[in-house]
Short mmCIF file of C-alpha atoms and ligand atoms in Angstrom, two decimals:
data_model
loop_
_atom_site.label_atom_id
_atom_site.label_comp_id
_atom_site.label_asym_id
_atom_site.label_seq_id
_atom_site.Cartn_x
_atom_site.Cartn_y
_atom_site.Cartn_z
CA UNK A 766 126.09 138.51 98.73
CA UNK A 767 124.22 141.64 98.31
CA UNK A 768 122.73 144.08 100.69
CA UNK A 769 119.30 142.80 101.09
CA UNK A 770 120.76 139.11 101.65
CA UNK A 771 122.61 140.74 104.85
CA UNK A 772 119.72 142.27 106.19
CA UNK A 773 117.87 138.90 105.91
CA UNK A 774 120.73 136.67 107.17
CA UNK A 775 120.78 139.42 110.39
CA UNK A 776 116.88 139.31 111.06
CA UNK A 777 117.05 135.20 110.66
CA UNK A 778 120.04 134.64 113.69
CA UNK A 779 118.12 137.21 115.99
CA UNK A 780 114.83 135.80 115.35
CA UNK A 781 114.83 132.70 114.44
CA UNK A 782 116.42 129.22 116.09
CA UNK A 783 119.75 128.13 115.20
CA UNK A 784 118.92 125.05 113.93
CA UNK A 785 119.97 125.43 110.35
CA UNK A 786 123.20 125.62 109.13
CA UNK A 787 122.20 128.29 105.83
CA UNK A 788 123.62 129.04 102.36
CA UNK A 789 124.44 133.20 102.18
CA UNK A 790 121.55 132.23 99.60
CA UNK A 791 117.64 133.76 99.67
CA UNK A 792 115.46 132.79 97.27
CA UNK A 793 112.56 134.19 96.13
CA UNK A 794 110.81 132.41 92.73
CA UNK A 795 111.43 129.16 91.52
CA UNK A 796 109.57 127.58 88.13
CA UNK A 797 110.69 123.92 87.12
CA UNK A 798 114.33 123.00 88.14
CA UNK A 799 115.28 126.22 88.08
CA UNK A 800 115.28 129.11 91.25
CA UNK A 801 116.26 132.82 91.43
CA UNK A 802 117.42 134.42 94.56
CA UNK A 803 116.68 138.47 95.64
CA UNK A 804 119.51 139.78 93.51
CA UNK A 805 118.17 137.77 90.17
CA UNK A 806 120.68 135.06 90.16
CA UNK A 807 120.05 131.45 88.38
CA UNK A 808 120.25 128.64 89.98
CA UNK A 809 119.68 125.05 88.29
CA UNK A 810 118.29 122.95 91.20
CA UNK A 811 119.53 119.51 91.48
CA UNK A 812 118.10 119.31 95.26
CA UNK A 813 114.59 119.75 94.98
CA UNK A 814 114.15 120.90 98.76
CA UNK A 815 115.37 117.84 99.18
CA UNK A 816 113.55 115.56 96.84
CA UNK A 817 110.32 117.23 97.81
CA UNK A 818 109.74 119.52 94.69
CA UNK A 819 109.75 116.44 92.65
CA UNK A 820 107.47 118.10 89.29
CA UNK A 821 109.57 121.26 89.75
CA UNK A 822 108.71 124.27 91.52
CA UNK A 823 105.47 125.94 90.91
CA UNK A 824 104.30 123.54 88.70
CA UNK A 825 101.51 125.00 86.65
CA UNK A 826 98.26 122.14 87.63
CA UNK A 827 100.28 121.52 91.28
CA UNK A 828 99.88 125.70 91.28
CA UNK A 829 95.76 125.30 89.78
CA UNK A 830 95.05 122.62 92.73
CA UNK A 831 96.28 124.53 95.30
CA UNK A 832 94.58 128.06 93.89
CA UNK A 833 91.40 126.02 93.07
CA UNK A 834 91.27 124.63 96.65
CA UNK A 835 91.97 127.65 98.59
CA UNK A 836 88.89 129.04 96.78
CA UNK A 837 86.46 125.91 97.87
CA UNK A 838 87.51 124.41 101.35
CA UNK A 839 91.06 125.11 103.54
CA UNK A 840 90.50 123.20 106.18
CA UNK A 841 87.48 120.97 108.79
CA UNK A 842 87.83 119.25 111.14
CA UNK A 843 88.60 115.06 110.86
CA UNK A 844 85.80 114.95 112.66
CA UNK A 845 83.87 115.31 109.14
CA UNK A 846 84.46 113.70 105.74
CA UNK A 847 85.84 115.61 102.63
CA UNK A 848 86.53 114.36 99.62
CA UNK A 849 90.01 115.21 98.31
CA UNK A 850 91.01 113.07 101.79
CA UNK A 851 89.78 109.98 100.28
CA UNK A 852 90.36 110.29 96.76
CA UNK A 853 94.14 110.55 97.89
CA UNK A 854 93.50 107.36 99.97
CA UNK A 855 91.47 105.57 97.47
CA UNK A 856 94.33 106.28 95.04
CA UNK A 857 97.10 105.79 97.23
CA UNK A 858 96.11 102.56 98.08
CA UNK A 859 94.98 101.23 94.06
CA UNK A 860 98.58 102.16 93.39
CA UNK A 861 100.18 99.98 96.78
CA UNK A 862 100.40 96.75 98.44
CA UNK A 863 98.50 98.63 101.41
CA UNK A 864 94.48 99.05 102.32
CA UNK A 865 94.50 101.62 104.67
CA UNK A 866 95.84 104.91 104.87
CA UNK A 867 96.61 107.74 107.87
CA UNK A 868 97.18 111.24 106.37
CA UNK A 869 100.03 113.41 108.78
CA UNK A 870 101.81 116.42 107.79
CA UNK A 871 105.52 115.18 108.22
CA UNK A 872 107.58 112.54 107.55
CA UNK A 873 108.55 112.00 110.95
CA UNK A 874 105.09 112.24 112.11
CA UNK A 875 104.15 109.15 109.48
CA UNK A 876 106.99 107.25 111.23
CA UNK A 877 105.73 107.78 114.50
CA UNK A 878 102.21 107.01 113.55
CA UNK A 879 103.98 103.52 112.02
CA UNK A 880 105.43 103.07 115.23
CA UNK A 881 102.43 103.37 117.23
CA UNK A 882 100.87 100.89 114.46
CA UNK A 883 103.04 98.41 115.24
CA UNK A 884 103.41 98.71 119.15
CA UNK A 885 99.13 98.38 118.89
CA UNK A 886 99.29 95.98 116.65
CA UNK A 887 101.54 93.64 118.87
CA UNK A 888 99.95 94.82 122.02
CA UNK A 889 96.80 93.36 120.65
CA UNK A 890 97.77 90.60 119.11
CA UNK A 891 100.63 89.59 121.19
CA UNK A 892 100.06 91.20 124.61
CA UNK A 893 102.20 93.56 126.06
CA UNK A 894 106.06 93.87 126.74
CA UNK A 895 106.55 93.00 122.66
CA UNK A 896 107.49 96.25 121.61
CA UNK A 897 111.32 96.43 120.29
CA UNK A 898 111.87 97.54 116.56
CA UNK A 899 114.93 96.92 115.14
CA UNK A 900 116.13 99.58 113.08
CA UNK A 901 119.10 100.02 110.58
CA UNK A 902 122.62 101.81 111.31
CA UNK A 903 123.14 105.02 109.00
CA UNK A 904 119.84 105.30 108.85
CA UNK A 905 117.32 108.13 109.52
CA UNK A 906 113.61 108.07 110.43
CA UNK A 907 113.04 112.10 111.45
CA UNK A 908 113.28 114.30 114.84
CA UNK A 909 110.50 113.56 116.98
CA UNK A 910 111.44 112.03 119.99
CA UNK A 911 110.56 108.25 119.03
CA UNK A 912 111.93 108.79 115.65
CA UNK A 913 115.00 109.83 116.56
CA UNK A 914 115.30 107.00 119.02
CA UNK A 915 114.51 104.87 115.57
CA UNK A 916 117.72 106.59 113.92
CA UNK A 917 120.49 104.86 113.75
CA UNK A 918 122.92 107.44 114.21
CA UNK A 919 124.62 108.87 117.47
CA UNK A 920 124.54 112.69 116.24
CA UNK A 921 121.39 112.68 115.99
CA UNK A 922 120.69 111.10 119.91
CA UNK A 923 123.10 113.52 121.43
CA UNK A 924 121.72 115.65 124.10
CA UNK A 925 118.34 114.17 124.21
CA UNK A 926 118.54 110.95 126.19
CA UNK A 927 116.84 109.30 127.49
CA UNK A 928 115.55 107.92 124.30
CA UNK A 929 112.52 106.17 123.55
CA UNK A 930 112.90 102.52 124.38
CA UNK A 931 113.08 99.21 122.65
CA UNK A 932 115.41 100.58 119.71
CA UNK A 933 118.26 98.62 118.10
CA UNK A 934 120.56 99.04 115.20
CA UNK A 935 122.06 96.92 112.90
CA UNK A 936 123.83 96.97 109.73
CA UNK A 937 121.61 97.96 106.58
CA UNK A 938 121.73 95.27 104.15
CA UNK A 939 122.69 92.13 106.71
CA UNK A 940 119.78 89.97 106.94
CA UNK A 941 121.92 87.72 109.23
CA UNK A 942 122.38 90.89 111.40
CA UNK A 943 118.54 91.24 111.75
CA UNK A 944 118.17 87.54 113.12
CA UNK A 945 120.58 88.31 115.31
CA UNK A 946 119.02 90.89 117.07
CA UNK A 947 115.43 89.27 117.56
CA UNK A 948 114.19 88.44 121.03
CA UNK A 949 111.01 87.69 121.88
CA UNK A 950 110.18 91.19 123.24
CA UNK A 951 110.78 92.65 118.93
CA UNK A 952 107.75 93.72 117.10
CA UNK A 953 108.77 95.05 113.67
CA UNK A 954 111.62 95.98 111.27
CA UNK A 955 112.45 99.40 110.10
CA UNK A 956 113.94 100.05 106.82
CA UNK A 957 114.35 102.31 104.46
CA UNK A 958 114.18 100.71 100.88
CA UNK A 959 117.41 103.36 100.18
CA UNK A 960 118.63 105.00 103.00
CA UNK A 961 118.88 108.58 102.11
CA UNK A 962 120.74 110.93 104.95
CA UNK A 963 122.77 107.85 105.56
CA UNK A 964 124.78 108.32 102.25
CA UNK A 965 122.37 106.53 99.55
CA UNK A 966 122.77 103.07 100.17
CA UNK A 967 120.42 101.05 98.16
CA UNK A 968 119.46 97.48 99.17
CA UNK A 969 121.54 94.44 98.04
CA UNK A 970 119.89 91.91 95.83
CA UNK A 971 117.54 89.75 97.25
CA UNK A 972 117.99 91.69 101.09
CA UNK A 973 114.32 93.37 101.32
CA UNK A 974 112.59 90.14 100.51
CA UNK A 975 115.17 87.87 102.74
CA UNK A 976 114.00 90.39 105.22
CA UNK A 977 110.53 90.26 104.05
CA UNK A 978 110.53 86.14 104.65
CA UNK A 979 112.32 86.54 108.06
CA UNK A 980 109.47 88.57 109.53
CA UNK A 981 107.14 86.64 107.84
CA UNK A 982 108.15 83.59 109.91
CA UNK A 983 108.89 85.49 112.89
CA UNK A 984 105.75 87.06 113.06
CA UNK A 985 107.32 90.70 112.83
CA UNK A 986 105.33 93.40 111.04
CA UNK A 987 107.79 94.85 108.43
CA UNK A 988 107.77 98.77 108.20
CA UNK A 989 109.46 100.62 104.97
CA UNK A 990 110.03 104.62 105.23
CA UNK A 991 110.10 105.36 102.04
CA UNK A 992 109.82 109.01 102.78
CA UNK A 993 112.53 109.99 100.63
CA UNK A 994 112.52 107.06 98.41
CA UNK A 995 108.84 106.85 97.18
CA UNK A 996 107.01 109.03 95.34
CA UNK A 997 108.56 107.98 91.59
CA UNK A 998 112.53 109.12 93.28
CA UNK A 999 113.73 105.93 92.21
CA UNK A 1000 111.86 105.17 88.69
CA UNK A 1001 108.97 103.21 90.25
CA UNK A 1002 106.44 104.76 91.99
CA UNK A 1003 107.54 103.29 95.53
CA UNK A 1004 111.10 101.76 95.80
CA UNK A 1005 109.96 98.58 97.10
CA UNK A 1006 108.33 97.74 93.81
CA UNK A 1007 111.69 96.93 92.35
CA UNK A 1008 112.39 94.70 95.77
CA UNK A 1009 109.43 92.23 94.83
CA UNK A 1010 109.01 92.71 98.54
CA UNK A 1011 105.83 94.86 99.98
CA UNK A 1012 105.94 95.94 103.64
CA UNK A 1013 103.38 95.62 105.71
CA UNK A 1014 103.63 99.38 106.80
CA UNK A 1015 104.97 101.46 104.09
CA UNK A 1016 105.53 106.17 105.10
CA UNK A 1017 105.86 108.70 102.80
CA UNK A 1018 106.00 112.31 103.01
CA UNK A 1019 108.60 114.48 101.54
CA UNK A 1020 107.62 114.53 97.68
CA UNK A 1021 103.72 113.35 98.37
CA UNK A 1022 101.89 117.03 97.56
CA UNK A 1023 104.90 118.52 95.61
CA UNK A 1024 106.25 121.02 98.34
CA UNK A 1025 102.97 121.64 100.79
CA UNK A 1026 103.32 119.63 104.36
CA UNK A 1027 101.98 116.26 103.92
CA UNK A 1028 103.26 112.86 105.31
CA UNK A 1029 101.17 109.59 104.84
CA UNK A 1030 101.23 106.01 107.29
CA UNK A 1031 100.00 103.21 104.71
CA UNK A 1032 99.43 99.85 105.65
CA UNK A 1033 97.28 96.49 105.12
CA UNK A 1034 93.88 95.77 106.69
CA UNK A 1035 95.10 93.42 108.64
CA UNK A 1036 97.35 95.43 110.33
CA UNK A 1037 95.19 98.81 110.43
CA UNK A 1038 93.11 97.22 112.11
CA UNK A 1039 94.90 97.80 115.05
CA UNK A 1040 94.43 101.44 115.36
CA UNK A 1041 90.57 102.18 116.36
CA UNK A 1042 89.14 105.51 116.81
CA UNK A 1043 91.32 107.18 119.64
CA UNK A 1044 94.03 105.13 118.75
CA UNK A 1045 95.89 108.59 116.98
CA UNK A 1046 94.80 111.56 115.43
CA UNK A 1047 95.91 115.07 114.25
CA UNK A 1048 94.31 118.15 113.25
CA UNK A 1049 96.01 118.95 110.06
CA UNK A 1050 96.44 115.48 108.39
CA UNK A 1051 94.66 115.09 105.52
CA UNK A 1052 93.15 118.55 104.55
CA UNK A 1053 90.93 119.19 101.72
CA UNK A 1054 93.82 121.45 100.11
CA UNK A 1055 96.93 119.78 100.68
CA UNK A 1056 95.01 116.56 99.93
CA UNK A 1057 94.01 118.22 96.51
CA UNK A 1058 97.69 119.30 95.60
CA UNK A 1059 98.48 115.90 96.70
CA UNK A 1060 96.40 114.25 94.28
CA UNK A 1061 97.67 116.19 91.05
CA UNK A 1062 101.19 115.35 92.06
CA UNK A 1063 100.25 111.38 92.63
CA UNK A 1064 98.06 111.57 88.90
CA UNK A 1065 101.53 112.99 87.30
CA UNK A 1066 103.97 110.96 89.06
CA UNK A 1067 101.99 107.64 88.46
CA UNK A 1068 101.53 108.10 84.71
CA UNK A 1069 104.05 104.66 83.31
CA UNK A 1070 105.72 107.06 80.92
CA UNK A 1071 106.35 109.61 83.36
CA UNK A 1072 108.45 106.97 85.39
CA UNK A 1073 109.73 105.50 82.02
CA UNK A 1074 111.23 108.82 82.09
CA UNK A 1075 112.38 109.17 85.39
CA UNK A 1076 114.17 105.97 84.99
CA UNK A 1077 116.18 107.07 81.35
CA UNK A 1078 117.77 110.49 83.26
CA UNK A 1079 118.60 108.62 86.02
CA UNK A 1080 120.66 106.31 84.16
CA UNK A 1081 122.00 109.04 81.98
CA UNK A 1082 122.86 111.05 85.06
CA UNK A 1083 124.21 108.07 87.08
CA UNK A 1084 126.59 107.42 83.48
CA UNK A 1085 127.86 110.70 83.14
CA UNK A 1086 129.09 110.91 86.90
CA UNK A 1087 130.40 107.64 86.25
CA UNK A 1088 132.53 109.66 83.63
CA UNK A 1089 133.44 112.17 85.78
CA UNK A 1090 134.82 108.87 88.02
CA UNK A 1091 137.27 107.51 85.25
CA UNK A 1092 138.84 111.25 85.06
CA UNK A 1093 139.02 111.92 89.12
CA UNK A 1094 140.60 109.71 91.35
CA UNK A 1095 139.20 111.34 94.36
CA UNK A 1096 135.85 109.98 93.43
CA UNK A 1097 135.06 106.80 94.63
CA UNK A 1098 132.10 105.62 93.28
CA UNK A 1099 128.68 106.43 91.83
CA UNK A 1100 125.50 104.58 92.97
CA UNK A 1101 121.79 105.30 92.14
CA UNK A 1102 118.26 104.20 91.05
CA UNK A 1103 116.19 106.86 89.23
CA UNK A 1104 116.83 110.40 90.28
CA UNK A 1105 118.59 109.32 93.61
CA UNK A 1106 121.80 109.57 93.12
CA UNK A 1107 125.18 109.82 94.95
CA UNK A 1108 128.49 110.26 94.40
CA UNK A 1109 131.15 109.05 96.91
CA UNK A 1110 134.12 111.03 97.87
CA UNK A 1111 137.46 110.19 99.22
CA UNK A 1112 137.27 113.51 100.66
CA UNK A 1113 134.38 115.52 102.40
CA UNK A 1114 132.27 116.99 99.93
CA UNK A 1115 130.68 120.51 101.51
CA UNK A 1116 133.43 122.47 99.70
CA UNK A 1117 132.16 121.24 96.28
CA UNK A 1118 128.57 122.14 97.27
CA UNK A 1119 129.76 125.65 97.71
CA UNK A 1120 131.65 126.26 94.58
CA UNK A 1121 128.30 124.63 92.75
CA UNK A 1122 126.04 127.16 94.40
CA UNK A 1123 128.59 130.05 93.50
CA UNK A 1124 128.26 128.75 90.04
CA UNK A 1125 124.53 128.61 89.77
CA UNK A 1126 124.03 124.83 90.98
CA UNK A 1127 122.48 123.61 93.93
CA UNK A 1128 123.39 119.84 95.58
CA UNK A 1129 123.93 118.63 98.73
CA UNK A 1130 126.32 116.39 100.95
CA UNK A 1131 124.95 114.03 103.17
CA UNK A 1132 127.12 112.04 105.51
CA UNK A 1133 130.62 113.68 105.26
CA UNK A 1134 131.81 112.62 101.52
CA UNK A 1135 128.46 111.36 99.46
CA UNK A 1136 126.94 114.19 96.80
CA UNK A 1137 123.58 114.09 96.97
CA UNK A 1138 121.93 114.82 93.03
CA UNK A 1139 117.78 114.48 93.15
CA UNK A 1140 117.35 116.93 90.76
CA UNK A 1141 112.88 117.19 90.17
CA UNK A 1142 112.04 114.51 87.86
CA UNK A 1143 110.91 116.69 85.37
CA UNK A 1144 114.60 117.26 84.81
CA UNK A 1145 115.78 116.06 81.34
CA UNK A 1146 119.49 115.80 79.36
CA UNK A 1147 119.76 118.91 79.30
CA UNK A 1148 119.72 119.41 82.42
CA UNK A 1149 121.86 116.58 83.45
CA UNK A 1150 124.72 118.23 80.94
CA UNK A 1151 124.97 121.48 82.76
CA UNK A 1152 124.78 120.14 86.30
CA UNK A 1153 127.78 117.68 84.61
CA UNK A 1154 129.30 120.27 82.99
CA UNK A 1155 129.58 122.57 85.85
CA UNK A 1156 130.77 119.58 88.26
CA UNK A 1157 133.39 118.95 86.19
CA UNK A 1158 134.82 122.59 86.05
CA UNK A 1159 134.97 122.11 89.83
CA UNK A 1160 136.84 119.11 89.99
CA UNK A 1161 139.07 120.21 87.19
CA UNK A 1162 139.86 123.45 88.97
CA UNK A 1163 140.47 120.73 92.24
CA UNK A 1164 143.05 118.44 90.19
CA UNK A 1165 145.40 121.56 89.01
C1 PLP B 2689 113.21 113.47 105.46
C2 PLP B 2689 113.02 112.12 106.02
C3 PLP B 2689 112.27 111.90 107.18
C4 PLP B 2689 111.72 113.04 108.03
O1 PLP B 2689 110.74 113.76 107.37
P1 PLP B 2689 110.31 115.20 107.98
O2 PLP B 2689 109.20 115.63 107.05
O3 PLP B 2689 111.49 116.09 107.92
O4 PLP B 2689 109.83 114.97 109.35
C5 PLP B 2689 112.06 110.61 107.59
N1 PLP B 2689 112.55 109.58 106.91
C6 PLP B 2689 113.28 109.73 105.78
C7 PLP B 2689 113.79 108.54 105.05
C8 PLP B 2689 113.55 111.02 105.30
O5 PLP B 2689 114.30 111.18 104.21
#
């Protein structure tokens, strides 16, 4: 840690909330998958911001969209039309299942718009008092109050209760769990198509469209957060695609305009209908600027070959942790689709991410004992062998 890094860590605990638990780490440049912090250090960056930098940092036409923009139109109001707004939506929705889109600037705010959507759309097509949402354990839907009432862990609730009402949580990946829980008072099931803070669980065969066939005949709007998970993480340009099972209310956020605040609430006519003007608004959603950046990102990250790509390091990543597993018995599995990928500990893993970032490499642990790898996917081989490579110095270093 050098000087300046102390004065910086200082001015952040006086000034600034606690809320972060932070890396002795600033950085100041980033280009591709690689960052450098204040002292000139290299980091490869298999985190992304947490699969939001998905074309890499600073990419050069994300970089030309947003210094192109700034120059014609920051922001007006949604009072008035503009026309990066609705090329995103037009876009967005030629590439989806859905119609209709609402632009936020969060993740958590696209899950509470979805939320609203579905409360309004069973308020007017149901009357009132049908309002539950079931909602998956281990999951995690964002901080607002009504999406943290939505997240299906306790750590999360604690301290803020009450919660939002007409919340329950059942195990991700039981269909017969789901059925359970209906009464006639539920509205909609949330899901994410891979559950993400929850450790990386990815769906079991056939569960999204079981799921998808239950609400169907229950008359249950089905809502995907694929905040995390779309966006070309997973190889395909929204999770669900590889499901054969399209929600009828599908978020995003996270990746959507490459780094810039912007969340998305997408959904069919049928059910968009439901919100009128009045229904819910914001003042930032959808500007002309972040809209633009968001556009260049959703061009690249559409392209076939660009997934093709995203698909062939995934695999070769997910293979050569799965090496790492046959040397190191305190790894207990590998799972992934894509660039989302996790590795399973039999121990808890923030001691690993430590010694990476000493070394130049940046992860993450999520839930106690899963490594977290989504790495931009503009990584390549290359980069896959010297994330790898300096893994397995770790582990090596762990086994003597
Ligand atoms: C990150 C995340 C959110 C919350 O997004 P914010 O932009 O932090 O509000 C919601 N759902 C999922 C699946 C996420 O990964």
């Amino acid at each position: 840690m050098n000087a300046t890094t102390e004065d910086i860590q200082q001015k952040c605990n006086k000034h600034i909330f606690g809320t972060y638990a932070r890396f002795p780490v600033a950085f100041v440049r980033g280009e591709a998958c690689r960052l450098w912090d204040d002292a000139g250090k290299e980091y490869l960056d298999f985190l992304s911001g947490i699969a939001v930098c998905s074309l890499g940092h600073c990419h050069p036409e994300i970089t030309l969209a947003i210094s192109e923009g700034a120059r014609k139109l920051i922001h007006v109001s949604n009072l008035f039309y503009t026309y990066p707004q609705v090329e995103l939506a037009a876009e967005l929705t030629r590439l989806s299942f859905a119609d209709k889109v609402f632009f936020s600037n969060s993740g958590a705010e696209a899950n509470e718009a979805a939320i609203k959507l579905a409360r309004k759309h069973s308020s007017d097509n149901f009357g009132p008092g049908r309002f539950h949402i079931i909602s998956m354990k281990d999951s995690f839907h964002g901080r607002t109050m009504a999406t943290l009432s939505a997240t299906g862990q306790s750590k999360v609730h604690h301290g803020f209760e009450p919660l939002v009402e007409g919340f329950s949580f059942v195990d991700f990946n039981s269909v017969s769990a789901v059925q359970a829980a209906i009464t006639d008072k539920t509205c909609a099931v949330m899901v994410e198509p891979v559950q993400g803070e929850g450790g990386l669980n990815f769906p079991a065969p056939g569960f999204l469209r079981e799921l998808k066939a239950l609400c169907k005949e229950r008359k249950l709007l089905l809502i995907f957060d694929e905040v995390q998970s779309g966006m070309g993480r997973t190889g395909s340009l929204f999770a669900y695609e590889q499901e054969d099972a399209a929600p009828d209310i599908m978020t995003l956020a996270k990746a959507l305009a490459n780094g810039l605040p912007m969340g998305a609430m997408l959904a069919t006519d049928e059910v968009a209908r439901a919100f009128t003007p009045g229904s819910h608004a914001t003042t930032f959603g959808g500007g002309p600027l972040i809209a633009s950046a968001a556009l260049a990102t959703l061009r690249i990250i559409s392209e076939p070959a660009f997934l093709a790509k995203v698909r062939e390091t995934g695999a070769y990543l997910k293979s050569s942790l799965q090496e790492l597993k046959e040397r190191y018995s305190f790894i207990k599995g590998v799972r992934g689709r894509g660039l989302m990928v996790g590795m399973e500990l039999g121990t808890p893993g923030a001691k690993f991410v430590s010694k990476c970032l000493e070394r130049g490499a940046i992860i993450n642990c999520t839930h106690e004992t899963v490594l977290r790898f989504v790495p931009p996917l503009v990584a390549g081989r290359s980069e896959v062998d010297e994330m790898v490579g300096i893994l397995d110095g770790i582990f090596k270093e762990e086994t003597i």
